[in-house]
XYZ file of C-alpha atoms in Angstrom:
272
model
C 0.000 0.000 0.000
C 1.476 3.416 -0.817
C 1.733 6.190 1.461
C -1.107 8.036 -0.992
C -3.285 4.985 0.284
C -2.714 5.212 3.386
C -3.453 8.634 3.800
C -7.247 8.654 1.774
C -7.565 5.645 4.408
C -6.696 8.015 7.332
C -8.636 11.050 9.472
C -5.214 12.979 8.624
C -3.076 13.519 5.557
C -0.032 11.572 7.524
C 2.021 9.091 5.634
C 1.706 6.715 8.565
C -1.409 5.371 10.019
C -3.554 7.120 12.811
C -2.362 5.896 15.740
C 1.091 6.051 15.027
C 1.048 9.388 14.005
C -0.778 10.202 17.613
C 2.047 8.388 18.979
C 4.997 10.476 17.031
C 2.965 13.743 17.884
C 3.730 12.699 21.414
C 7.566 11.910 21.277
C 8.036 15.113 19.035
C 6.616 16.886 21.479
C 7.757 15.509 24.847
C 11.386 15.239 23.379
C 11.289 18.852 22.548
C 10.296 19.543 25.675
C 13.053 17.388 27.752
C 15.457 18.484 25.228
C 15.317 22.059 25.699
C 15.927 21.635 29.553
C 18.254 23.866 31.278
C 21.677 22.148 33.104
C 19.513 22.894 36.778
C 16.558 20.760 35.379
C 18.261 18.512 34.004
C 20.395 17.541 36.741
C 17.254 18.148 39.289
C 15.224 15.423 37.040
C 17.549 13.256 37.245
C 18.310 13.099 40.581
C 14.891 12.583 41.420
C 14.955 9.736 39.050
C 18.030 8.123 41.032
C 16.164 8.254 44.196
C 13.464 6.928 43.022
C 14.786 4.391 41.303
C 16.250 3.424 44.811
C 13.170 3.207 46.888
C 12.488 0.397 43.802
C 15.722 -1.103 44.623
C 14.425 -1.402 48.522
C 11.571 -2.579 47.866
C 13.010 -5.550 45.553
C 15.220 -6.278 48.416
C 12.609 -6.478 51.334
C 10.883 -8.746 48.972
C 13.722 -11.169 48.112
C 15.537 -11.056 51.276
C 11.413 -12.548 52.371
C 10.581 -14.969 49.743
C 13.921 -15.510 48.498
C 12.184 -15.053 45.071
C 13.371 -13.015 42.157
C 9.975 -12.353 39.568
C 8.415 -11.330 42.961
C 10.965 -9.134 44.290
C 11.001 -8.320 40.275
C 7.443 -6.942 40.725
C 7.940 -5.057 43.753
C 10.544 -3.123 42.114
C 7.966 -1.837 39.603
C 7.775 0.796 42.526
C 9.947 2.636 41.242
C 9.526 2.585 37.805
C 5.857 4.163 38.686
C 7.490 6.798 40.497
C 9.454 7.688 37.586
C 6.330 7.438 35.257
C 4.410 9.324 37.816
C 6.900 11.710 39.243
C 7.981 12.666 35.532
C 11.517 12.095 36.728
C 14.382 11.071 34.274
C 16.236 8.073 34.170
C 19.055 7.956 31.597
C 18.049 4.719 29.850
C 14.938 6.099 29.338
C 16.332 8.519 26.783
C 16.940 6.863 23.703
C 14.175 6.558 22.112
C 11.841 10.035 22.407
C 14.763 12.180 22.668
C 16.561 10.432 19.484
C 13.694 10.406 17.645
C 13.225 14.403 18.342
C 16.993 14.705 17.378
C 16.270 12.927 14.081
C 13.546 14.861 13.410
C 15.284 17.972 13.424
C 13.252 19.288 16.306
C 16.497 19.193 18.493
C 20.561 19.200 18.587
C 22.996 16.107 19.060
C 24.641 18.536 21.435
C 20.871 18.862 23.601
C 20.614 15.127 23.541
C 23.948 14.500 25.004
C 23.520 17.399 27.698
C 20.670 14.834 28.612
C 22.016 12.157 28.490
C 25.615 12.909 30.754
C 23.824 14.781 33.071
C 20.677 12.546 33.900
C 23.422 9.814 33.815
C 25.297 11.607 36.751
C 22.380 12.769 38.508
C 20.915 9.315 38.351
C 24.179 7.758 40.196
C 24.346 10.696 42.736
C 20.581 10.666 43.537
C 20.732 7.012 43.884
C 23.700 6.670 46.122
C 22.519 9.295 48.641
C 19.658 7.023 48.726
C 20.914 3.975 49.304
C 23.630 4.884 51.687
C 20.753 6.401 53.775
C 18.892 2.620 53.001
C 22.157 0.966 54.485
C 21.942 2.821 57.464
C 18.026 2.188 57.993
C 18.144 -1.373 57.388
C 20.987 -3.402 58.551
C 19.222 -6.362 58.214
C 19.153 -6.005 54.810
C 22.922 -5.919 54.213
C 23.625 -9.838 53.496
C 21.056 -9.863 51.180
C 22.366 -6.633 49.371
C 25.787 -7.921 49.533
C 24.647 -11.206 47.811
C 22.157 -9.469 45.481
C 25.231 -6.963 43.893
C 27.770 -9.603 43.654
C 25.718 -11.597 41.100
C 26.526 -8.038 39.045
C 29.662 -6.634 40.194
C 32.372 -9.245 39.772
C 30.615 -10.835 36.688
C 33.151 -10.289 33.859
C 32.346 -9.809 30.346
C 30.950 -12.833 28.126
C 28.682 -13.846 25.910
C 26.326 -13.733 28.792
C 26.587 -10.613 30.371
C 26.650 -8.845 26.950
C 23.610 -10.718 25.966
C 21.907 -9.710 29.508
C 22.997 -6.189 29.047
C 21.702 -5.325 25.464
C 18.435 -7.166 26.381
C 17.965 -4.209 29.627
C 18.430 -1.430 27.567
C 15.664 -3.398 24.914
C 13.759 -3.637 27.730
C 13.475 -0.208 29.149
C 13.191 1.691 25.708
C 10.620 -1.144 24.606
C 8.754 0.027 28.150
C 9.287 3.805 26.550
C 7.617 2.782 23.709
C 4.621 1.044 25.098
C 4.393 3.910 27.606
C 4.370 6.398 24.723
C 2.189 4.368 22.693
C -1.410 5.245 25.109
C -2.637 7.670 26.687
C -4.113 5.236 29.474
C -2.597 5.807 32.420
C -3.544 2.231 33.827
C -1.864 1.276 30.712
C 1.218 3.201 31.214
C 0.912 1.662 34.969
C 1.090 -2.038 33.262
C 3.726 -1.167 31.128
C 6.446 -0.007 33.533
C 5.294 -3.335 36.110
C 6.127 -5.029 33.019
C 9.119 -3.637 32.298
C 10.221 -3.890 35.901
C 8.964 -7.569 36.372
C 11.711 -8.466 33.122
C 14.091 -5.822 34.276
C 14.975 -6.763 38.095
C 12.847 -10.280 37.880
C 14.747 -11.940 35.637
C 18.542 -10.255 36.967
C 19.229 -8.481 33.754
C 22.749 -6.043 33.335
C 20.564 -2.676 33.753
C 23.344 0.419 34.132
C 21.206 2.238 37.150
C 19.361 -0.591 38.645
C 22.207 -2.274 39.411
C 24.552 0.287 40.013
C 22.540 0.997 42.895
C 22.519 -2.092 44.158
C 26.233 -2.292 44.331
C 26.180 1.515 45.868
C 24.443 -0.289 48.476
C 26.333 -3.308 48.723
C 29.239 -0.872 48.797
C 28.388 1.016 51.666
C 28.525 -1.591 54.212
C 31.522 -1.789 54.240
C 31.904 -5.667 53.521
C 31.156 -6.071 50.288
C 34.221 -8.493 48.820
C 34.532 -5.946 45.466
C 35.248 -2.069 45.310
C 34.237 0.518 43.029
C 36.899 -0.443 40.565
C 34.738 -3.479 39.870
C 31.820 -1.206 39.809
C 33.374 0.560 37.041
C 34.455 -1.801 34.869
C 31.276 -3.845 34.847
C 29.189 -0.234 34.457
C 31.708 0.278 31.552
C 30.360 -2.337 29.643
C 27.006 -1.937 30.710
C 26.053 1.080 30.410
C 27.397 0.911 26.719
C 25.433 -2.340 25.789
C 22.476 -0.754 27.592
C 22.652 2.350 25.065
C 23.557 -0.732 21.935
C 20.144 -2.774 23.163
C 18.231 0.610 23.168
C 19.467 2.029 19.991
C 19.402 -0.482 17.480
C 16.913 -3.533 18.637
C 13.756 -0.570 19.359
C 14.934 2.601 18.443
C 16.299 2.017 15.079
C 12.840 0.060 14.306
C 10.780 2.557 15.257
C 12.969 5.354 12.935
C 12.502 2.972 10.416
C 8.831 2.339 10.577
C 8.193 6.202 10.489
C 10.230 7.286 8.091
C 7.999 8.705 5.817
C 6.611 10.869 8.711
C 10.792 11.642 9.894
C 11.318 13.311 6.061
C 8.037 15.267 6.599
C 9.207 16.640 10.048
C 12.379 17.109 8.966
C 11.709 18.977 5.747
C 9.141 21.258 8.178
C 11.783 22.097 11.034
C 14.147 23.409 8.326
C 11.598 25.685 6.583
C 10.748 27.258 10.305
């Protein structure tokens, strides 16, 4: 079917169908929005999203310290992926695919994208470590399970494994992105980021935050059996597969499947 087709088929004159257009409408404009932040929100957004990405963490750990079971403990995470969704904090692996898409689209600079994307990345780490030093200190009988729970991440070296685990988290969290940005239901929105967080922390994939906080944690007990030289050369790989996973398995798609609509936007931002 042509893109003429497609359009007499339509309510609007949009090379892509209806509900995808509603859906690019959205990113456009949200991307614009988060794009054009100042260094003060930026860095305030995202340090909201590290703490409350580590009341998730918490949570997961009550739970699995309790029942010893991980898609459980998985689902109690989803905590804090709702106050992220709810909050309309940042996390950084949220940002690949509305703010690239808005960058493609003309509608923003590389330059804007990575001012998001370093400093929701450092804000995420900071926010997240305040937090979870303070957790350390409020729950010492969570420690051994802490302990346990960031060693599974922190001294695994890189394989075939722990590449696969960490390109499949940053799938995850920009396929979450997408579903999220795909309604406007809020109970759907809600069921998308329990999803996300039920595959995320359930099933122990490499996530670049999630985990980094864990080891934060783990960290500042004072008996974990790794440092944060470990930390940093398992977030090095991480945090790079994370952006890989993102990028090309959802991100990429999704440029593809609208690219009709990306030459349209494109040839409109450069006549404004």
């Amino acid at each position: 079917m042509s893109p003429a087709t497609q359009r007499d088929l339509g309510d609007s004159d949009s090379p892509i169908e209806d509900a995808l257009e509603e859906t690019f409408n959205r990113m456009i404009d949200e991307g614009a929005q988060r794009l054009h932040r100042a260094w003060r929100e930026v860095l305030v957004t995202g340090f909201f999203g590290g703490t409350e990405v580590a009341v998730g963490v918490l949570a997961f750990l009550a739970v699995l310290q309790a029942t010893g079971n991980h898609l459980l403990a998985g689902l109690a995470f989803a905590i804090g992926f709702l106050a992220l969704l709810l909050g309309r904090s940042e996390l950084f692996t949220e940002g690949f695919l509305v703010p690239v898409t808005t960058v493609v689209a003309k509608r923003a600079s590389i330059r804007q994208l990575l001012k998001l994307w370093g400093g929701t990345l450092a804000a995420n780490l900071i926010g997240g470590w305040l937090i979870m030093y303070l957790v350390v200190r409020a729950f010492p009988r969570l420690h051994d399970q802490m302990i346990e729970s960031a060693g599974h991440f922190a001294t695994a070296p890189l394989s075939g494994e722990t590449a696969a685990l960490a390109v499949l988290g940053g799938m995850v969290i920009t396929l979450m992105t997408r579903m999220q940005h795909g309604t406007d239901s809020v109970p759907g929105k809600i069921a998308a980021a329990v999803a996300g967080a039920f595959l995320l922390a359930g099933l122990q994939m490499f996530h670049s935050i999630l985990d980094s906080l864990l080891i934060f944690g783990a960290l500042s007990t004072g008996r974990a059996p790794f440092g944060y030289g470990d930390w940093a050369v398992w977030f090095g790989y991480t945090v790079t597969l994370n952006v890989v996973g993102g990028l090309v398995l959802v991100t990429l798609l999704r440029l593809v499947r609208t690219k009709d609509r990306l030459k349209q936007e494109r040839a409109e931002a450069e006549q404004e």
